Coordinates of C-alpha atoms and ligand atoms in Angstrom, one line a residue:
M22 CA -0.3 -0.2 0.1
L23 CA 1.2 4.1 -0.7
N24 CA 1.8 6.3 1.6
R25 CA -1.0 9.2 1.7
N26 CA 1.3 12.7 0.8
A27 CA 1.1 13.8 4.1
N28 CA 0.8 17.4 2.6
L29 CA -3.0 15.8 2.2
A30 CA -3.6 14.9 5.9
N31 CA -2.8 18.3 7.0
L32 CA -5.9 19.9 5.0
K33 CA -9.0 20.5 7.2
A34 CA -11.7 18.4 7.7
G35 CA -15.3 19.8 6.1
Y36 CA -14.0 22.3 4.0
L37 CA -16.3 25.3 4.2
F38 CA -18.8 24.4 0.9
P39 CA -19.1 21.0 1.0
E40 CA -20.2 21.5 4.9
I41 CA -22.7 24.4 4.4
A42 CA -24.3 22.0 1.3
R43 CA -24.5 19.3 3.8
L44 CA -26.8 22.0 5.6
R45 CA -28.3 22.7 2.9
R46 CA -29.7 19.3 2.4
D47 CA -30.6 18.8 5.8
F48 CA -32.6 21.8 6.2
A49 CA -34.4 20.9 2.8
A50 CA -34.7 16.9 4.8
L51 CA -36.2 18.1 7.0
N52 CA -38.6 21.7 5.5
P53 CA -39.9 19.3 1.8
D54 CA -42.1 22.5 0.9
A55 CA -39.2 25.2 1.5
K56 CA -38.5 27.9 -1.1
I57 CA -34.4 27.8 -0.8
I58 CA -32.5 29.9 -2.5
S59 CA -28.3 30.2 -2.0
L60 CA -26.5 33.7 -2.0
G61 CA -23.7 31.4 -1.2
V62 CA -21.5 30.3 -4.3
G63 CA -19.6 32.4 -6.3
N64 CA -20.5 30.1 -9.5
T65 CA -22.4 32.7 -12.5
T66 CA -26.1 32.0 -13.6
E67 CA -26.9 33.9 -16.8
P68 CA -26.3 32.6 -19.5
I69 CA -23.3 33.3 -22.7
L70 CA -24.2 36.6 -24.4
P71 CA -23.6 36.5 -28.3
A72 CA -21.5 38.1 -30.1
I73 CA -19.9 35.4 -26.7
N74 CA -21.5 32.9 -27.5
H75 CA -21.0 32.5 -31.6
G76 CA -17.4 33.3 -30.9
L77 CA -17.0 30.4 -29.2
A78 CA -19.4 28.0 -31.7
A79 CA -17.7 29.5 -34.6
G80 CA -15.0 27.5 -32.5
A81 CA -15.8 24.9 -32.3
Q82 CA -17.5 24.1 -36.2
A83 CA -13.2 25.5 -36.8
L84 CA -12.0 22.6 -35.9
G85 CA -14.1 20.3 -38.6
T86 CA -12.7 22.4 -40.5
I87 CA -8.2 21.6 -42.9
E88 CA -7.5 25.3 -42.1
G89 CA -9.3 25.7 -39.1
Y90 CA -8.0 22.5 -37.3
S91 CA -5.9 23.1 -34.3
G92 CA -3.6 21.0 -31.9
Y93 CA -1.9 22.0 -28.6
S94 CA -1.1 25.9 -27.5
D95 CA 0.6 25.7 -24.8
E96 CA 1.6 28.5 -23.5
G97 CA -2.3 30.8 -26.0
L98 CA -3.0 32.0 -29.1
L99 CA -0.7 34.2 -30.1
A100 CA -3.6 37.0 -31.1
L101 CA -5.3 36.6 -28.2
R102 CA -3.1 36.7 -25.6
E103 CA -1.3 39.7 -27.3
R104 CA -5.6 41.7 -27.2
I105 CA -4.9 40.7 -23.2
S106 CA -1.8 43.2 -23.7
T107 CA -3.3 46.0 -25.5
L108 CA -7.0 46.2 -23.9
W109 CA -6.0 44.8 -19.8
Y110 CA -2.2 46.5 -20.0
K111 CA -1.7 49.0 -22.7
G112 CA 0.9 47.0 -24.7
M113 CA 3.3 47.1 -21.1
F114 CA 3.6 42.7 -22.0
S115 CA 5.3 41.4 -24.9
A116 CA 3.4 37.8 -26.0
D117 CA 5.5 35.9 -24.0
E118 CA 4.5 37.6 -20.9
I119 CA 1.3 36.2 -20.6
F120 CA 0.2 32.7 -20.2
I121 CA -4.0 31.4 -21.3
S122 CA -4.8 29.6 -18.6
D123 CA -8.4 27.4 -17.7
G124 CA -8.3 29.9 -15.3
A125 CA -7.1 31.9 -12.2
K126 CA -7.9 28.8 -10.0
C127 CA -5.7 26.6 -11.9
D128 CA -3.0 28.7 -12.0
I129 CA -3.4 30.0 -8.7
G130 CA -1.8 26.4 -7.6
R131 CA 0.5 25.5 -10.6
L132 CA 2.4 29.1 -8.9
Q133 CA 2.6 27.2 -6.4
L134 CA 5.6 24.5 -8.2
L135 CA 7.4 28.0 -9.0
F136 CA 8.7 28.0 -5.0
G137 CA 8.5 25.2 -3.6
S138 CA 7.3 24.4 0.6
D139 CA 10.0 26.6 2.1
V140 CA 8.6 30.1 1.1
P141 CA 6.4 31.6 3.4
V142 CA 3.3 32.3 2.5
V143 CA 1.3 36.0 3.4
V144 CA -2.9 36.3 3.2
Q145 CA -5.4 38.7 3.2
D146 CA -7.7 37.3 6.4
P147 CA -9.7 36.8 5.3
S148 CA -9.4 35.1 1.9
Y149 CA -9.8 32.8 -1.4
P150 CA -9.6 29.3 -0.1
V151 CA -7.8 28.4 -2.6
Y152 CA -4.8 30.9 -1.2
V153 CA -4.3 28.9 1.5
D154 CA -5.5 25.5 0.6
G155 CA -2.5 25.4 -1.9
S156 CA 0.5 26.3 0.0
V157 CA -0.8 23.5 2.2
L158 CA -0.8 20.6 -0.8
I159 CA 2.7 22.5 -1.8
G160 CA 3.4 22.0 2.5
A161 CA 4.7 25.7 2.4
A162 CA 1.8 25.3 5.3
G163 CA 1.9 22.4 7.7
A164 CA -1.1 21.4 10.6
W165 CA -4.1 23.8 11.1
I166 CA -3.2 25.1 14.5
G167 CA -7.3 26.5 15.8
T168 CA -7.4 29.2 14.2
G169 CA -4.8 29.1 10.6
Y170 CA -1.9 27.1 9.2
K171 CA 1.7 27.0 10.5
G172 CA 3.7 28.9 8.6
I173 CA 1.1 31.6 6.9
T174 CA 1.0 34.7 8.3
Y175 CA -2.9 35.2 8.0
L176 CA -3.4 40.5 7.8
A177 CA -6.6 40.2 9.2
C178 CA -8.8 43.1 6.8
T179 CA -11.2 44.4 9.6
E180 CA -13.6 47.2 9.3
E181 CA -11.4 48.7 12.1
N182 CA -8.5 49.5 9.3
G183 CA -11.1 49.2 5.6
Y184 CA -10.8 45.9 5.0
F185 CA -7.0 47.0 4.2
P186 CA -4.1 45.0 6.2
D187 CA -1.6 45.9 7.7
L188 CA 1.7 45.0 5.6
S189 CA 4.5 45.9 8.5
K190 CA 4.4 41.9 9.1
V191 CA 5.3 40.7 6.2
P192 CA 8.0 39.4 6.9
H193 CA 11.0 38.7 4.2
N194 CA 11.4 36.6 1.0
A195 CA 7.0 36.1 1.1
L196 CA 5.2 34.8 -1.2
I197 CA 2.1 37.4 -0.5
Y198 CA -1.7 37.0 -2.1
F199 CA -2.9 39.7 -2.2
C200 CA -7.4 39.4 -4.2
S201 CA -9.0 43.5 -5.7
P202 CA -11.3 43.7 -5.6
N203 CA -11.9 41.2 -2.7
N204 CA -13.5 37.8 -2.5
P205 CA -14.8 37.6 -0.2
T206 CA -15.3 41.2 1.5
G207 CA -16.1 43.0 -1.5
A208 CA -13.0 45.7 -0.7
V209 CA -11.5 47.8 -3.3
A210 CA -8.1 48.8 -2.7
T211 CA -7.3 52.1 -3.6
K212 CA -4.0 52.8 -6.1
E213 CA -2.2 54.8 -2.7
Q214 CA -3.1 50.9 -0.6
L215 CA -2.1 49.6 -3.6
R216 CA 1.5 52.0 -3.6
E217 CA 1.6 50.6 -0.2
L218 CA 1.2 47.0 -0.6
V219 CA 4.3 46.9 -3.6
C220 CA 7.0 49.3 -1.1
A221 CA 6.2 46.7 1.2
A222 CA 6.4 43.6 -1.1
Q223 CA 10.2 45.0 -2.5
E224 CA 11.4 46.1 0.9
S225 CA 11.1 42.1 2.2
G226 CA 12.2 41.3 -0.8
S227 CA 8.9 39.8 -1.2
L228 CA 6.2 39.1 -4.6
I229 CA 3.2 39.5 -4.9
V230 CA 0.2 37.4 -6.6
F231 CA -2.1 39.9 -7.0
D232 CA -5.5 37.9 -8.0
A233 CA -7.3 40.9 -10.4
A234 CA -10.6 37.4 -11.1
Y235 CA -12.7 40.6 -10.5
A236 CA -11.2 43.7 -12.1
E237 CA -14.3 44.1 -14.6
Y238 CA -16.7 44.3 -11.8
I239 CA -14.2 47.7 -11.4
R240 CA -17.0 50.9 -11.7
D241 CA -15.3 54.1 -10.1
P242 CA -12.6 54.8 -12.7
A243 CA -10.4 56.2 -9.7
L244 CA -9.7 52.7 -8.3
P245 CA -6.7 50.0 -9.7
K246 CA -8.8 47.6 -12.4
T247 CA -4.0 46.1 -12.5
I248 CA -1.4 45.8 -10.4
F249 CA 0.6 47.1 -12.3
E250 CA -1.0 50.5 -12.4
V251 CA 1.4 50.9 -9.7
E252 CA 4.5 51.6 -10.5
G253 CA 6.9 49.1 -9.6
G254 CA 4.3 46.2 -9.4
I255 CA 6.4 44.7 -12.2
D256 CA 9.3 44.3 -10.6
C257 CA 7.6 42.5 -7.7
A258 CA 4.2 41.1 -9.2
L259 CA 2.8 38.4 -10.9
E260 CA -1.3 38.4 -11.5
V261 CA -4.2 36.2 -12.7
N262 CA -7.3 36.5 -14.6
S263 CA -10.4 35.6 -15.8
F264 CA -13.2 35.4 -18.1
S265 CA -14.8 33.4 -15.7
K266 CA -16.5 35.9 -14.2
S267 CA -16.9 38.6 -17.0
A268 CA -18.5 37.2 -19.9
G269 CA -19.8 33.8 -17.8
F270 CA -17.0 31.7 -19.0
T271 CA -17.2 29.3 -15.3
G272 CA -17.5 26.4 -17.0
V273 CA -16.5 27.0 -20.1
R274 CA -12.9 27.7 -18.2
L275 CA -10.5 30.7 -19.3
G276 CA -7.9 32.9 -17.7
W277 CA -4.3 33.9 -18.2
T278 CA -1.6 34.7 -16.0
V279 CA 1.3 37.6 -16.5
V280 CA 4.8 36.8 -16.0
P281 CA 7.0 39.9 -16.1
K282 CA 10.5 39.2 -17.5
T283 CA 11.6 42.1 -15.2
L284 CA 10.6 38.9 -12.4
K285 CA 13.8 37.2 -10.8
Y286 CA 14.5 34.5 -8.4
A287 CA 16.9 35.0 -5.0
C288 CA 19.8 33.0 -8.2
G289 CA 18.6 35.3 -10.8
A290 CA 17.6 32.8 -12.7
R291 CA 14.2 34.4 -14.5
I292 CA 10.3 33.4 -13.6
N293 CA 8.7 33.9 -16.4
S294 CA 11.5 31.2 -18.0
D295 CA 10.5 28.5 -15.7
W296 CA 6.5 28.9 -15.8
S297 CA 7.0 29.0 -19.6
R298 CA 8.7 25.5 -18.4
V299 CA 6.1 24.8 -15.0
V300 CA 3.6 25.2 -18.4
G301 CA 4.7 23.3 -21.1
T302 CA 5.3 20.1 -18.8
I303 CA 1.7 19.8 -16.4
F304 CA -0.4 21.7 -18.1
N305 CA -0.6 21.4 -22.6
G306 CA -3.0 25.1 -23.4
A307 CA -7.0 25.9 -22.8
S308 CA -9.1 25.1 -24.3
N309 CA -9.3 26.2 -28.2
I310 CA -12.9 26.9 -28.2
A311 CA -12.8 28.5 -25.1
Q312 CA -9.6 30.6 -27.1
A313 CA -12.1 31.1 -29.8
G314 CA -14.7 32.3 -26.9
G315 CA -12.0 34.3 -25.4
L316 CA -10.4 36.5 -28.7
A317 CA -15.0 37.5 -29.4
A318 CA -15.4 38.5 -25.9
L319 CA -12.2 40.7 -26.6
T320 CA -14.1 42.6 -29.7
P321 CA -16.0 45.7 -29.2
Q322 CA -18.9 44.1 -29.3
G323 CA -18.1 41.5 -27.0
L324 CA -16.4 43.5 -24.6
A325 CA -19.9 46.1 -24.6
E326 CA -21.8 42.1 -23.3
I327 CA -19.0 41.4 -20.8
R328 CA -20.2 45.7 -19.5
E329 CA -23.2 43.9 -20.1
L330 CA -23.5 41.1 -18.0
S331 CA -20.8 42.6 -15.1
D332 CA -24.0 45.3 -15.3
Y333 CA -26.8 42.5 -14.3
Y334 CA -24.0 41.0 -11.4
L335 CA -24.3 44.6 -10.1
G336 CA -27.6 45.2 -10.4
N337 CA -28.0 42.5 -8.2
A338 CA -25.8 43.2 -5.4
A339 CA -26.9 46.9 -5.2
L340 CA -30.6 45.4 -4.3
I341 CA -28.7 43.1 -1.6
R342 CA -27.1 45.2 -0.3
D343 CA -30.0 48.4 -0.1
T344 CA -31.7 45.5 1.7
L345 CA -28.7 45.0 4.1
L346 CA -28.8 48.6 5.3
N347 CA -32.3 49.5 4.8
A348 CA -32.8 46.1 7.9
G349 CA -29.7 48.1 9.3
V350 CA -26.8 45.4 8.8
S351 CA -24.1 47.1 7.7
C352 CA -22.4 45.8 4.7
I353 CA -19.3 46.6 2.2
G354 CA -19.0 45.6 -1.2
G355 CA -21.1 45.5 -4.3
D356 CA -20.5 48.2 -5.6
N357 CA -17.7 47.1 -7.3
S358 CA -18.0 43.7 -6.8
P359 CA -20.6 40.9 -6.7
Y360 CA -20.3 40.1 -3.4
I361 CA -21.4 42.0 -0.6
W362 CA -19.6 41.7 3.3
A363 CA -22.5 41.7 6.2
H364 CA -21.8 42.1 9.8
F365 CA -23.7 40.6 12.5
P366 CA -21.2 41.9 15.7
A367 CA -20.6 39.4 17.9
R368 CA -22.7 36.6 16.2
D369 CA -20.6 33.6 14.7
S370 CA -21.0 33.6 11.4
W371 CA -22.3 29.1 11.3
E372 CA -25.2 30.6 13.7
V373 CA -26.3 33.9 11.2
F374 CA -26.2 31.6 9.1
R375 CA -28.3 28.8 10.5
E376 CA -30.1 31.4 11.6
L377 CA -31.2 33.1 7.6
L378 CA -31.6 29.3 6.5
E379 CA -34.3 28.6 9.4
H380 CA -36.1 32.3 8.6
C381 CA -35.5 33.2 5.3
H382 CA -35.0 30.1 3.4
L383 CA -31.6 31.2 2.1
V384 CA -28.5 30.1 2.1
T385 CA -25.4 31.9 2.7
T386 CA -21.8 31.4 2.9
P387 CA -19.8 31.7 7.2
G388 CA -17.5 34.7 7.0
S389 CA -15.1 32.5 9.3
G390 CA -14.8 30.1 6.4
F391 CA -12.7 32.9 5.1
G392 CA -10.4 33.2 7.4
P393 CA -10.5 33.9 11.8
A394 CA -11.2 37.5 10.8
G395 CA -14.2 36.5 8.6
E396 CA -16.2 36.2 12.1
S397 CA -19.2 37.7 13.0
F398 CA -19.7 38.3 8.8
I399 CA -21.7 36.3 5.7
R400 CA -20.7 36.6 2.7
F401 CA -23.4 37.3 0.3
S402 CA -23.5 36.4 -3.5
A403 CA -24.5 38.7 -5.4
F404 CA -24.6 35.9 -9.0
G405 CA -28.5 34.5 -9.5
H406 CA -31.5 35.2 -12.0
R407 CA -33.4 38.5 -10.7
A408 CA -36.7 37.6 -10.0
V409 CA -34.8 35.3 -7.1
I410 CA -32.8 37.7 -6.1
E411 CA -35.6 40.0 -5.4
E412 CA -37.1 37.4 -4.0
A413 CA -34.7 36.6 -1.4
C414 CA -34.7 40.7 -0.9
R415 CA -38.5 39.8 0.2
R416 CA -38.0 37.6 2.7
L417 CA -34.9 39.5 3.7
A418 CA -36.7 42.8 4.7
A419 CA -39.9 40.9 5.9
Y420 CA -37.6 39.0 8.0
Y421 CA -35.8 42.1 9.1
T422 CA -39.0 44.1 9.6
S423 CA -40.7 40.9 11.8
L424 CA -37.9 41.6 14.5
K425 CA -39.5 45.3 14.9
G426 CA -37.2 48.0 13.8
G427 CA -34.3 46.0 12.0
W428 CA -30.8 43.8 12.6
E429 CA -29.7 46.2 15.5
K430 CA -32.0 46.6 17.9
S431 CA -33.3 43.0 18.2
H432 CA -29.7 41.4 18.8
D433 CA -29.1 44.5 21.1
Ligands
LIG42 N1 -9.7 34.1 -8.1 C1 -10.6 34.3 -6.6 C2 -11.1 34.9 -6.1 C3 -12.2 33.7 -7.5 O1 -13.0 34.3 -6.5 C4 -12.2 32.2 -8.0 C5 -13.4 32.2 -8.0 O2 -14.5 32.1 -7.9 C6 -11.1 33.1 -8.9 C7 -10.8 33.2 -9.1 C8 -11.9 31.5 -9.5 O3 -10.7 31.4 -11.8 P1 -11.4 31.4 -11.8 O4 -13.2 30.2 -12.6 O5 -10.7 31.3 -13.9 O6 -10.5 29.7 -12.0

């Protein structure tokens, strides 16, 4: 018999979403007539819009012809990489600094191979779980010790610090995961804050993995959509991005990672060359059909559709946020992000989760599942059909009204 990879045994059991699914199943079994609505997950719900969908279909059709057939393309279609550089980064990167992927999450997992198990890892707390779980899998983080994994530095993002962490605790030569717009808090870092982040990375000899998967939800023109808008970012950051939440490609699978040639290891070797090696070794490139869809998404018509789709989810987010605020629940996010982060002071996240399931038949996500600083918070996701979101908001409003004066008064 083979030994189990010891790192797998370090992963905490009862991962957030399976636990939520279990509680939902149990509740549905006891309440078969309840019409449960989920505001809990980040999966998209709306159809892919016509110009982008046509690109996908045409990509599939082309594969049935001699002229249109294509096979492997490890680092991605040249035209797609060039288009991404032009549209997202004002042409500041050459095509060989942009790697097309099957999604941001997959690349975040693979990126750890570049740094091995000895690198100190820093995350925002709360954070998207894959940064932490990927670190555990590669052995860069050890066993669960009470409120976090051994070897990971958690930087608390709280109401008090405006959801931007104290960076003085960043260790030397660390890998810093930073997500903006943030999942789960919905907070978006300002340019000044990203400047601070870049300075902290430069001073500590660290590297930032900047996750910009929700950049297309930013509506405030003053907010940066990429770490490369900040001077010095090119010297200390790589960036992952995705078509999932902008074009509705959660199931199609397409993303990209920018690895500037300026990035070097301590030994002087280029990180870009190693990433090319990793991609060629364990990933044979994104689907060519998905890439045809990606190209269509980056035409003027496709970009208008990205705007239309993200506007739709932002409309949902505004409905949820306004409902919560009217009920006296303090929350952030939902304006430049599809997530709303709601605060229920002094309450246990799972207890609030159960209360909303029981009284409103709503599935949400307990904030504590994203890290210790998420305790007392609930994440509401705006991914859903409009009519369903409206019904969820009606239930929330009715519940909090029934508590006579909203959440705050009833829980003093
Ligand atoms: N990054 C963040 C912050 C996310 O929330 C998600 C998905 O929810 C991803 C990455 C995954 O993106 P992809 O679908 O491209 O793998």
